[in-house]
Amino acid sequence: MTNTWTDIGNADLVLVMGGNAAEAHPCGFRWVTEAKSENKARLIVVDPRFTRTASVADYYAPIRTGTDIAFLGGLINYLIENDKIQHEYVRNYTDVSFIVSEGYSFEDGLFSGYDAEKRTYSDKSGWTYELDEDGYAKVDPTLQHPRCVFQLMKQHYSRYTPELASQICGTPVDRMLKIWEEIATCSTPGKTMTILYALGWTQHSIGAQIIRTAAMVQLLLGNVGMPGGGVNALRGHSNIQGLTDLGLLSNLLPGYLTLGLDAEQDYDTYIAKRAPKPLRPGQMSYWQNYGKFHVSLMKAWYGPAAQAENNWCFDYLPKLEYGGAGYDVLRMFDMMSRDEVTGYFCQGFNPLAALPDKNRVVKALARLKWLVVMDPLQTETSEFWRNAGVYNDVDTASIQTEVFSLPTTCFAEEDGSLVNSTRWLQWHWKAADGPGESRPDIWIMSGLHTRLRELYRTEGGVFPDPILNLHWPYKVAHEPSAEELAKEFNGYAVSEVTDANGNLVARPGQQLAAFSQLKDDGSTASGCWIFCGSWTEQGNMMARRDNSDPYHMKQHQNWAFSWPANRRILYNRASADPQGKPWSERKKLVWWNAESKGWIGTDVPDYNASLDPEAGMNPFIMNPEGVARFFAVDKMAEGPFPEHYEPFETPIGVNPLHPKSRKVVSSPAARVFDSVWETLGTAEEFPYAGTTYRLTEHFHFWTKHCKLNAIAQPEQFVEIGEVLAKEKGIVAGDRVRVSSKRGFLEAVAVVTKRIRPLQVNGQVVHQIGIPLHWGFTGVTKPGYIANTMVPFIGDGNTQTPESKSFLVNVEKV
Ligand SMILES: Nc1nc2c(c(=O)[nH]1)N[C@H]1C(S)=C(S)[C@@H](COP(=O)(O)OP(=O)(O)OC[C@H]3O[C@@H](n4cnc5c(=O)[nH]c(N)nc54)[C@H](O)[C@@H]3O)O[C@H]1N2
Ligand SMILES: Nc1nc2c(c(=O)[nH]1)N[C@H]1C(S)=C(S)[C@@H](COP(=O)(O)OP(=O)(O)OC[C@H]3O[C@@H](n4cnc5c(=O)[nH]c(N)nc54)[C@H](O)[C@@H]3O)O[C@H]1N2
Ligand SMILES: [Mo]
């Protein structure tokens, strides 16, 4: 989230699109209710289904799954054509005036640099700005240059007319225009819209680009950095934000630092590439501090072993292959199917139920020598080898995999912190001991570490150093406490730390107060630089529970700790104009106080707190250009401007933006393994668009172990619109079989008015809703796994599976 849960209450307009917040985030949804009651905010919902969120909306529009770029691209076109733009914001705080390199082009649905054989953009050299002699980006403040970002963007989205957008999305033109008109009112400075999304946007082969399109809309409206604005991912598990913060994805290090590539064996080159010089005069380019964060991380991990002479143990870190693809779950399971993986530690994850193409996942697990499942419960994954009849039809005797179950405790049985969507680190306290033989995850992992280390010490190995030299200063080696780990993530002084003027900042062993104190000389250690400030010499900031709100801005500065630097709204410098004056009195957040010569306000300024606005430093300090990007430069897999591509299983078989091309029907840069093509179905065989989702009454695949949840939602059902049900002779309560190219499930039919047929590209498209919670363990009725249906396809940037749009057929059984 750029903003916070509580800040949703500041919005004048709430757009829920690509999520169903009332159902999946029922507690957080109270701030939407607050915005409605306190600000008379309006709520817009755009969803293939008329959901529980839609039921309290002021405007609802249906949309075909996987087509949000067309809807939002049309909106960009509408805002530009009707001049509904926050001009001063856009001119000063975005890259509209930047001139793009001559090497950039976009033709027939493809950007420059595409390699059709590798299905990837192997040459992104044209996706940049033109530079002057000093290495600064060239700009044209008049916005007239034919290759300035504004002109290119305008041209790109001029194709997204209301008629074409409607033809792709199936949303009726009048409904679309009504919603666009409502959104356009937020281009005035005193009015903000917040966008709330989740999986309805992420789980597509073009998911990351859908979210970028949303960010572009918010920039045109001047809504980023504003109270009640922003682009807000309502995250899933209680600590999934913490997972990415701590770098648990295979290509990341903590604090969004990145692993080196194979071609980056040289330490200085590795750092220099990640610490870019400013692209415009007077800009900050905050990542120039990368080295300080990296060295502090290595000091936390390797302690005394990390020294300047050995590049702070840089060689201990693995490097990614060419292209930087990590070992995401799709790739891991693909490697498993090809016998490239011997054993698998599965911790707090139920891939058999959660990953696409369940039958493929079963086959992959069956090729392992061993599988360790660390979980408080029995899961489908820990029992993948069990013949559960039709629900898991396997020949147990032929499976060699040895499965070890290590029962763990769960969050209520341990102390620790959770990072919520809002970036708040909130401490929680143990409520009870875990039952039976269960042990905390930390205990199990530390025990494993102690034993591995002992083996390396006594028997040696190919490269024992990273294990033997791991810094392990905890009081009880086999069980570091949550407090010890939290203090290490925050960071401490290794030796005396002084500031630029030689004043003492911290004595050895003291906790650091902020990441601005981190150094690249080995005097500081910090396990995750963005968490710096969460456990200082003043104590555990995450445990703070003061919910006062003296300025009535819903910022709650003394509740828990918000990374970075306890800042609640990211890019908040953008809430004031270039002179440092709030764009509007109603939405003031931080501003320049000429008397005290400092930035003040109700949030921690996202900026150098004493820098005069005269200096001209812009708000987007993490970008070397200092401004936000409409043109994504070389960051994205599919191109600098989002383009609509169809889901890999498309009910219409063409991309109406490029009706003559076969090459760009679906994303030309998505994650598709060779063996997956033959598992994709076509609309002739599977004519309906299927989508999967969750219900309030269950949490994924584990509440089916609880009787109360099981009573509330006892068995698998699917939702079918009335028109299709009639065509198929299906009535409510019938058993139906829903099949895709990859398998089928049987379920109870719910016939509903809430899913209507859509007119798409001259044909009727029916959508079918498949909730995802059931399986063959627990106390609900044994059932099929929804993911049997889903294709093994991923987004080209995030590798997130396309579980929201695929093709199915439905028959009465
Ligand atoms: N009760 C409960 N709450 C949960 C969870 C749970 O299992 N149970 N899971 C948690 C987790 S981990 C997560 S990630 C979040 C997920 O939170 P959400 O994303 O809100 O949950 P989903 O039910 O997957 O909802 C997706 C919604 O997007 C719609 N949709 C599908 N495709 C499209 C599309 O192409 N465009 C648009 N505009 N909409 C589309 C679906 O119809 C559905 O209403 O929920 C969290 N909260
Ligand atoms: N088709 C389709 N597939 C989807 C989705 C979809 O919308 N559609 N949503 C996707 C999303 S967003 C998500 S997040 C995944 C969810 O997929 P998973 O994360 O696999 O599902 P969960 O059941 O939430 O959690 C996995 C396990 O964690 C265990 N657990 C809980 N606490 C602890 C603990 O403290 N320690 C350990 N070791 N284990 C613990 C639980 O008992 C549970 O068995 O599913 C994904 N799959
Ligand atoms: Mo999730």
PDB file of C-alpha atoms in Angstrom, residues 23-252:
ATOM      1  CA  GLU A  23     -15.445 -10.423   1.610  1.00  0.00           C
ATOM      2  CA  ALA A  24     -11.674 -10.904   1.797  1.00  0.00           C
ATOM      3  CA  HIS A  25     -10.795  -7.915   4.011  1.00  0.00           C
ATOM      4  CA  PRO A  26     -13.933  -7.473   6.110  1.00  0.00           C
ATOM      5  CA  CYS A  27     -12.146  -5.722   9.011  1.00  0.00           C
ATOM      6  CA  GLY A  28     -10.259  -3.267   6.786  1.00  0.00           C
ATOM      7  CA  PHE A  29     -13.451  -2.566   4.871  1.00  0.00           C
ATOM      8  CA  ARG A  30     -14.676  -0.552   7.881  1.00  0.00           C
ATOM      9  CA  TRP A  31     -12.608   2.402   6.612  1.00  0.00           C
ATOM     10  CA  VAL A  32     -14.516   2.347   3.339  1.00  0.00           C
ATOM     11  CA  THR A  33     -17.665   2.524   5.418  1.00  0.00           C
ATOM     12  CA  GLU A  34     -16.102   5.399   7.401  1.00  0.00           C
ATOM     13  CA  ALA A  35     -15.237   7.296   4.198  1.00  0.00           C
ATOM     14  CA  LYS A  36     -18.817   6.859   3.040  1.00  0.00           C
ATOM     15  CA  SER A  37     -20.351   8.058   6.290  1.00  0.00           C
ATOM     16  CA  GLU A  38     -17.853  10.838   7.145  1.00  0.00           C
ATOM     17  CA  ASN A  39     -16.882  12.199   3.706  1.00  0.00           C
ATOM     18  CA  LYS A  40     -19.921  11.163   1.729  1.00  0.00           C
ATOM     19  CA  ALA A  41     -17.416   9.217  -0.347  1.00  0.00           C
ATOM     20  CA  ARG A  42     -18.757   7.176  -3.233  1.00  0.00           C
ATOM     21  CA  LEU A  43     -17.825   3.584  -3.867  1.00  0.00           C
ATOM     22  CA  ILE A  44     -17.245   2.106  -7.323  1.00  0.00           C
ATOM     23  CA  VAL A  45     -16.870  -1.635  -7.849  1.00  0.00           C
ATOM     24  CA  VAL A  46     -15.749  -3.198 -11.115  1.00  0.00           C
ATOM     25  CA  ASP A  47     -15.838  -6.994 -10.923  1.00  0.00           C
ATOM     26  CA  PRO A  48     -16.956  -9.889 -13.139  1.00  0.00           C
ATOM     27  CA  ARG A  49     -19.371 -10.803 -10.344  1.00  0.00           C
ATOM     28  CA  PHE A  50     -21.788  -8.665  -8.368  1.00  0.00           C
ATOM     29  CA  THR A  51     -19.979  -9.261  -5.063  1.00  0.00           C
ATOM     30  CA  ARG A  52     -20.597  -8.490  -1.402  1.00  0.00           C
ATOM     31  CA  THR A  53     -18.524  -5.319  -1.995  1.00  0.00           C
ATOM     32  CA  ALA A  54     -20.681  -4.433  -5.012  1.00  0.00           C
ATOM     33  CA  SER A  55     -23.803  -4.801  -2.888  1.00  0.00           C
ATOM     34  CA  VAL A  56     -22.887  -1.606  -0.968  1.00  0.00           C
ATOM     35  CA  ALA A  57     -21.447   0.295  -3.961  1.00  0.00           C
ATOM     36  CA  ASP A  58     -22.823   3.470  -5.539  1.00  0.00           C
ATOM     37  CA  TYR A  59     -21.741   2.290  -8.979  1.00  0.00           C
ATOM     38  CA  TYR A  60     -21.124  -1.249 -10.132  1.00  0.00           C
ATOM     39  CA  ALA A  61     -19.901  -2.378 -13.534  1.00  0.00           C
ATOM     40  CA  PRO A  62     -19.315  -5.939 -14.710  1.00  0.00           C
ATOM     41  CA  ILE A  63     -16.105  -6.730 -16.564  1.00  0.00           C
ATOM     42  CA  ARG A  64     -14.721  -9.788 -18.304  1.00  0.00           C
ATOM     43  CA  THR A  65     -11.820 -11.317 -16.371  1.00  0.00           C
ATOM     44  CA  GLY A  66      -8.362 -10.309 -17.527  1.00  0.00           C
ATOM     45  CA  THR A  67      -9.371  -7.134 -19.383  1.00  0.00           C
ATOM     46  CA  ASP A  68      -8.686  -4.374 -16.844  1.00  0.00           C
ATOM     47  CA  ILE A  69      -5.900  -2.793 -18.924  1.00  0.00           C
ATOM     48  CA  ALA A  70      -8.485  -2.083 -21.610  1.00  0.00           C
ATOM     49  CA  PHE A  71     -10.819  -0.498 -19.017  1.00  0.00           C
ATOM     50  CA  LEU A  72      -8.046   1.591 -17.420  1.00  0.00           C
ATOM     51  CA  GLY A  73      -6.301   2.348 -20.734  1.00  0.00           C
ATOM     52  CA  GLY A  74      -9.651   3.688 -21.949  1.00  0.00           C
ATOM     53  CA  LEU A  75      -9.829   5.765 -18.780  1.00  0.00           C
ATOM     54  CA  ILE A  76      -6.349   7.230 -19.460  1.00  0.00           C
ATOM     55  CA  ASN A  77      -7.516   8.167 -22.956  1.00  0.00           C
ATOM     56  CA  TYR A  78     -10.702   9.703 -21.509  1.00  0.00           C
ATOM     57  CA  LEU A  79      -8.782  11.787 -18.930  1.00  0.00           C
ATOM     58  CA  ILE A  80      -6.391  13.106 -21.577  1.00  0.00           C
ATOM     59  CA  GLU A  81      -9.099  13.790 -24.192  1.00  0.00           C
ATOM     60  CA  ASN A  82     -11.359  15.557 -21.700  1.00  0.00           C
ATOM     61  CA  ASP A  83      -8.516  17.384 -20.001  1.00  0.00           C
ATOM     62  CA  LYS A  84      -9.230  15.890 -16.593  1.00  0.00           C
ATOM     63  CA  ILE A  85      -5.664  16.005 -15.372  1.00  0.00           C
ATOM     64  CA  GLN A  86      -4.034  17.644 -12.334  1.00  0.00           C
ATOM     65  CA  HIS A  87      -1.742  19.621 -14.640  1.00  0.00           C
ATOM     66  CA  GLU A  88       0.667  21.173 -12.179  1.00  0.00           C
ATOM     67  CA  TYR A  89       1.227  17.861 -10.427  1.00  0.00           C
ATOM     68  CA  VAL A  90       1.718  15.972 -13.668  1.00  0.00           C
ATOM     69  CA  ARG A  91       4.094  18.544 -15.162  1.00  0.00           C
ATOM     70  CA  ASN A  92       6.292  18.802 -12.081  1.00  0.00           C
ATOM     71  CA  TYR A  93       6.165  15.379 -10.486  1.00  0.00           C
ATOM     72  CA  THR A  94       6.082  12.957 -13.413  1.00  0.00           C
ATOM     73  CA  ASP A  95       8.183  12.180 -16.460  1.00  0.00           C
ATOM     74  CA  VAL A  96       5.673  13.592 -19.029  1.00  0.00           C
ATOM     75  CA  SER A  97       8.257  16.069 -20.337  1.00  0.00           C
ATOM     76  CA  PHE A  98      11.083  13.520 -20.691  1.00  0.00           C
ATOM     77  CA  ILE A  99      12.207  12.669 -24.206  1.00  0.00           C
ATOM     78  CA  VAL A 100      12.326   8.999 -25.090  1.00  0.00           C
ATOM     79  CA  SER A 101      15.172   7.415 -27.047  1.00  0.00           C
ATOM     80  CA  GLU A 102      14.799   7.023 -30.815  1.00  0.00           C
ATOM     81  CA  GLY A 103      15.293   3.303 -30.347  1.00  0.00           C
ATOM     82  CA  TYR A 104      11.833   2.999 -28.802  1.00  0.00           C
ATOM     83  CA  SER A 105       8.968   1.850 -30.985  1.00  0.00           C
ATOM     84  CA  PHE A 106       5.576   0.167 -30.709  1.00  0.00           C
ATOM     85  CA  GLU A 107       4.088  -1.597 -33.717  1.00  0.00           C
ATOM     86  CA  ASP A 108       1.420  -4.262 -34.143  1.00  0.00           C
ATOM     87  CA  GLY A 109       1.293  -4.932 -30.441  1.00  0.00           C
ATOM     88  CA  LEU A 110       5.029  -5.360 -29.949  1.00  0.00           C
ATOM     89  CA  PHE A 111       7.578  -2.948 -28.479  1.00  0.00           C
ATOM     90  CA  SER A 112      11.103  -2.659 -29.867  1.00  0.00           C
ATOM     91  CA  GLY A 113      13.626  -5.363 -29.001  1.00  0.00           C
ATOM     92  CA  TYR A 114      11.465  -8.492 -29.109  1.00  0.00           C
ATOM     93  CA  ASP A 115      13.034 -11.901 -29.602  1.00  0.00           C
ATOM     94  CA  ALA A 116      10.251 -14.175 -30.854  1.00  0.00           C
ATOM     95  CA  GLU A 117      12.282 -17.354 -30.401  1.00  0.00           C
ATOM     96  CA  LYS A 118      13.006 -16.711 -26.727  1.00  0.00           C
ATOM     97  CA  ARG A 119       9.554 -15.148 -26.205  1.00  0.00           C
ATOM     98  CA  THR A 120      11.115 -12.233 -24.403  1.00  0.00           C
ATOM     99  CA  TYR A 121      12.330  -8.668 -24.936  1.00  0.00           C
ATOM    100  CA  SER A 122      16.026  -9.442 -25.085  1.00  0.00           C
ATOM    101  CA  ASP A 123      16.995  -5.912 -26.199  1.00  0.00           C
ATOM    102  CA  LYS A 124      15.479  -3.201 -24.015  1.00  0.00           C
ATOM    103  CA  SER A 125      18.064  -0.608 -25.006  1.00  0.00           C
ATOM    104  CA  GLY A 126      15.421   1.562 -26.727  1.00  0.00           C
ATOM    105  CA  TRP A 127      13.277   1.688 -23.606  1.00  0.00           C
ATOM    106  CA  THR A 128      15.121   4.695 -22.117  1.00  0.00           C
ATOM    107  CA  TYR A 129      15.191   8.478 -22.059  1.00  0.00           C
ATOM    108  CA  GLU A 130      17.464  10.457 -24.345  1.00  0.00           C
ATOM    109  CA  LEU A 131      20.444  11.817 -22.378  1.00  0.00           C
ATOM    110  CA  ASP A 132      22.444  15.044 -22.781  1.00  0.00           C
ATOM    111  CA  GLU A 133      26.266  15.436 -22.577  1.00  0.00           C
ATOM    112  CA  ASP A 134      26.140  15.520 -18.764  1.00  0.00           C
ATOM    113  CA  GLY A 135      24.213  12.276 -18.536  1.00  0.00           C
ATOM    114  CA  TYR A 136      20.942  14.003 -17.633  1.00  0.00           C
ATOM    115  CA  ALA A 137      17.654  13.117 -19.290  1.00  0.00           C
ATOM    116  CA  LYS A 138      16.493  15.605 -21.922  1.00  0.00           C
ATOM    117  CA  VAL A 139      13.117  17.245 -21.314  1.00  0.00           C
ATOM    118  CA  ASP A 140      10.657  19.385 -23.223  1.00  0.00           C
ATOM    119  CA  PRO A 141       8.551  21.343 -20.699  1.00  0.00           C
ATOM    120  CA  THR A 142       6.147  22.411 -23.484  1.00  0.00           C
ATOM    121  CA  LEU A 143       5.231  18.731 -23.937  1.00  0.00           C
ATOM    122  CA  GLN A 144       5.201  19.250 -27.704  1.00  0.00           C
ATOM    123  CA  HIS A 145       8.157  17.061 -28.670  1.00  0.00           C
ATOM    124  CA  PRO A 146       6.758  14.081 -30.609  1.00  0.00           C
ATOM    125  CA  ARG A 147       8.852  11.688 -28.530  1.00  0.00           C
ATOM    126  CA  CYS A 148       8.182  13.183 -25.100  1.00  0.00           C
ATOM    127  CA  VAL A 149       6.471  10.770 -22.721  1.00  0.00           C
ATOM    128  CA  PHE A 150       3.222  12.734 -22.778  1.00  0.00           C
ATOM    129  CA  GLN A 151       2.865  12.570 -26.568  1.00  0.00           C
ATOM    130  CA  LEU A 152       3.821   8.894 -26.726  1.00  0.00           C
ATOM    131  CA  MET A 153       1.419   8.013 -23.941  1.00  0.00           C
ATOM    132  CA  LYS A 154      -1.378  10.005 -25.565  1.00  0.00           C
ATOM    133  CA  GLN A 155      -0.768   8.249 -28.854  1.00  0.00           C
ATOM    134  CA  HIS A 156      -0.557   4.810 -27.216  1.00  0.00           C
ATOM    135  CA  TYR A 157      -3.915   5.128 -25.453  1.00  0.00           C
ATOM    136  CA  SER A 158      -5.728   6.996 -28.232  1.00  0.00           C
ATOM    137  CA  ARG A 159      -6.529   3.507 -29.580  1.00  0.00           C
ATOM    138  CA  TYR A 160      -8.438   2.701 -26.382  1.00  0.00           C
ATOM    139  CA  THR A 161     -11.711   4.360 -27.357  1.00  0.00           C
ATOM    140  CA  PRO A 162     -14.798   3.769 -25.197  1.00  0.00           C
ATOM    141  CA  GLU A 163     -16.232   1.522 -27.924  1.00  0.00           C
ATOM    142  CA  LEU A 164     -13.115  -0.630 -28.234  1.00  0.00           C
ATOM    143  CA  ALA A 165     -12.655  -0.830 -24.452  1.00  0.00           C
ATOM    144  CA  SER A 166     -16.257  -1.950 -24.113  1.00  0.00           C
ATOM    145  CA  GLN A 167     -15.860  -4.447 -26.948  1.00  0.00           C
ATOM    146  CA  ILE A 168     -12.942  -6.039 -25.030  1.00  0.00           C
ATOM    147  CA  CYS A 169     -14.279  -5.804 -21.458  1.00  0.00           C
ATOM    148  CA  GLY A 170     -17.934  -6.484 -22.108  1.00  0.00           C
ATOM    149  CA  THR A 171     -18.752  -3.552 -19.843  1.00  0.00           C
ATOM    150  CA  PRO A 172     -21.621  -1.561 -21.425  1.00  0.00           C
ATOM    151  CA  VAL A 173     -20.350   1.784 -22.828  1.00  0.00           C
ATOM    152  CA  ASP A 174     -22.748   3.951 -20.850  1.00  0.00           C
ATOM    153  CA  ARG A 175     -21.791   2.310 -17.556  1.00  0.00           C
ATOM    154  CA  MET A 176     -18.125   2.652 -18.322  1.00  0.00           C
ATOM    155  CA  LEU A 177     -18.497   6.337 -19.223  1.00  0.00           C
ATOM    156  CA  LYS A 178     -20.476   7.051 -16.047  1.00  0.00           C
ATOM    157  CA  ILE A 179     -17.670   5.546 -13.943  1.00  0.00           C
ATOM    158  CA  TRP A 180     -14.937   7.359 -15.869  1.00  0.00           C
ATOM    159  CA  GLU A 181     -16.803  10.631 -15.401  1.00  0.00           C
ATOM    160  CA  GLU A 182     -17.038  10.054 -11.659  1.00  0.00           C
ATOM    161  CA  ILE A 183     -13.314   9.185 -11.440  1.00  0.00           C
ATOM    162  CA  ALA A 184     -12.390  12.264 -13.494  1.00  0.00           C
ATOM    163  CA  THR A 185     -13.832  14.558 -10.792  1.00  0.00           C
ATOM    164  CA  CYS A 186     -10.819  13.604  -8.663  1.00  0.00           C
ATOM    165  CA  SER A 187      -8.449  15.553 -10.905  1.00  0.00           C
ATOM    166  CA  THR A 188      -9.218  18.653  -8.812  1.00  0.00           C
ATOM    167  CA  PRO A 189      -6.646  19.165  -6.033  1.00  0.00           C
ATOM    168  CA  GLY A 190      -9.079  19.015  -3.107  1.00  0.00           C
ATOM    169  CA  LYS A 191     -10.552  15.646  -4.097  1.00  0.00           C
ATOM    170  CA  THR A 192      -8.924  12.234  -3.941  1.00  0.00           C
ATOM    171  CA  MET A 193      -9.710   8.708  -5.034  1.00  0.00           C
ATOM    172  CA  THR A 194      -8.161   5.627  -3.455  1.00  0.00           C
ATOM    173  CA  ILE A 195      -7.767   2.399  -5.389  1.00  0.00           C
ATOM    174  CA  LEU A 196      -8.099  -0.890  -3.530  1.00  0.00           C
ATOM    175  CA  TYR A 197      -7.090  -4.052  -5.345  1.00  0.00           C
ATOM    176  CA  ALA A 198      -5.863  -7.568  -4.670  1.00  0.00           C
ATOM    177  CA  LEU A 199      -5.840 -10.794  -6.659  1.00  0.00           C
ATOM    178  CA  GLY A 200      -8.376  -9.827  -9.293  1.00  0.00           C
ATOM    179  CA  TRP A 201      -5.480  -7.765 -10.660  1.00  0.00           C
ATOM    180  CA  THR A 202      -2.389  -9.713  -9.689  1.00  0.00           C
ATOM    181  CA  GLN A 203      -3.342 -13.204 -10.815  1.00  0.00           C
ATOM    182  CA  HIS A 204      -3.148 -12.704 -14.566  1.00  0.00           C
ATOM    183  CA  SER A 205      -0.414 -13.175 -17.122  1.00  0.00           C
ATOM    184  CA  ILE A 206      -0.486  -9.344 -17.346  1.00  0.00           C
ATOM    185  CA  GLY A 207      -1.106  -8.661 -13.638  1.00  0.00           C
ATOM    186  CA  ALA A 208       1.835  -6.360 -12.930  1.00  0.00           C
ATOM    187  CA  GLN A 209       0.932  -4.224 -15.949  1.00  0.00           C
ATOM    188  CA  ILE A 210      -2.697  -3.891 -14.795  1.00  0.00           C
ATOM    189  CA  ILE A 211      -1.405  -2.396 -11.557  1.00  0.00           C
ATOM    190  CA  ARG A 212       0.924  -0.049 -13.438  1.00  0.00           C
ATOM    191  CA  THR A 213      -2.030   1.206 -15.474  1.00  0.00           C
ATOM    192  CA  ALA A 214      -3.824   1.976 -12.209  1.00  0.00           C
ATOM    193  CA  ALA A 215      -0.779   3.893 -10.957  1.00  0.00           C
ATOM    194  CA  MET A 216      -0.759   5.921 -14.197  1.00  0.00           C
ATOM    195  CA  VAL A 217      -4.404   6.873 -13.630  1.00  0.00           C
ATOM    196  CA  GLN A 218      -3.597   8.008 -10.090  1.00  0.00           C
ATOM    197  CA  LEU A 219      -0.659  10.100 -11.322  1.00  0.00           C
ATOM    198  CA  LEU A 220      -2.788  11.827 -13.966  1.00  0.00           C
ATOM    199  CA  LEU A 221      -5.272  12.690 -11.218  1.00  0.00           C
ATOM    200  CA  GLY A 222      -2.503  13.871  -8.865  1.00  0.00           C
ATOM    201  CA  ASN A 223      -3.546  11.282  -6.309  1.00  0.00           C
ATOM    202  CA  VAL A 224      -0.243   9.702  -5.288  1.00  0.00           C
ATOM    203  CA  GLY A 225       1.225  10.934  -1.993  1.00  0.00           C
ATOM    204  CA  MET A 226      -2.167  12.425  -1.095  1.00  0.00           C
ATOM    205  CA  PRO A 227      -4.351  11.593   1.909  1.00  0.00           C
ATOM    206  CA  GLY A 228      -7.192   9.374   0.737  1.00  0.00           C
ATOM    207  CA  GLY A 229      -5.326   8.553  -2.484  1.00  0.00           C
ATOM    208  CA  GLY A 230      -2.728   6.062  -3.646  1.00  0.00           C
ATOM    209  CA  VAL A 231      -2.593   2.588  -5.111  1.00  0.00           C
ATOM    210  CA  ASN A 232      -3.365   0.131  -2.388  1.00  0.00           C
ATOM    211  CA  ALA A 233      -2.699  -3.586  -2.536  1.00  0.00           C
ATOM    212  CA  LEU A 234      -4.846  -5.261   0.091  1.00  0.00           C
ATOM    213  CA  ARG A 235      -2.436  -8.008   0.933  1.00  0.00           C
ATOM    214  CA  GLY A 236      -3.380 -11.564   1.750  1.00  0.00           C
ATOM    215  CA  HIS A 237      -1.872 -13.437   4.669  1.00  0.00           C
ATOM    216  CA  SER A 238      -1.367 -11.468   7.879  1.00  0.00           C
ATOM    217  CA  ASN A 239       2.390 -11.248   7.243  1.00  0.00           C
ATOM    218  CA  ILE A 240       2.739 -11.498   3.470  1.00  0.00           C
ATOM    219  CA  GLN A 241       4.033  -7.914   3.388  1.00  0.00           C
ATOM    220  CA  GLY A 242       6.694  -9.075   5.857  1.00  0.00           C
ATOM    221  CA  LEU A 243       7.605 -11.899   3.487  1.00  0.00           C
ATOM    222  CA  THR A 244       8.556  -9.565   0.645  1.00  0.00           C
ATOM    223  CA  ASP A 245      10.085  -6.993   3.041  1.00  0.00           C
ATOM    224  CA  LEU A 246      12.448  -9.646   4.354  1.00  0.00           C
ATOM    225  CA  GLY A 247      13.396 -10.794   0.867  1.00  0.00           C
ATOM    226  CA  LEU A 248      11.939 -14.295   1.014  1.00  0.00           C
ATOM    227  CA  LEU A 249      11.437 -14.341  -2.745  1.00  0.00           C
ATOM    228  CA  SER A 250      14.360 -16.123  -4.338  1.00  0.00           C
ATOM    229  CA  ASN A 251      15.729 -13.145  -6.274  1.00  0.00           C
ATOM    230  CA  LEU A 252      15.573 -10.667  -3.388  1.00  0.00           C
TER     231      LEU A 252
END
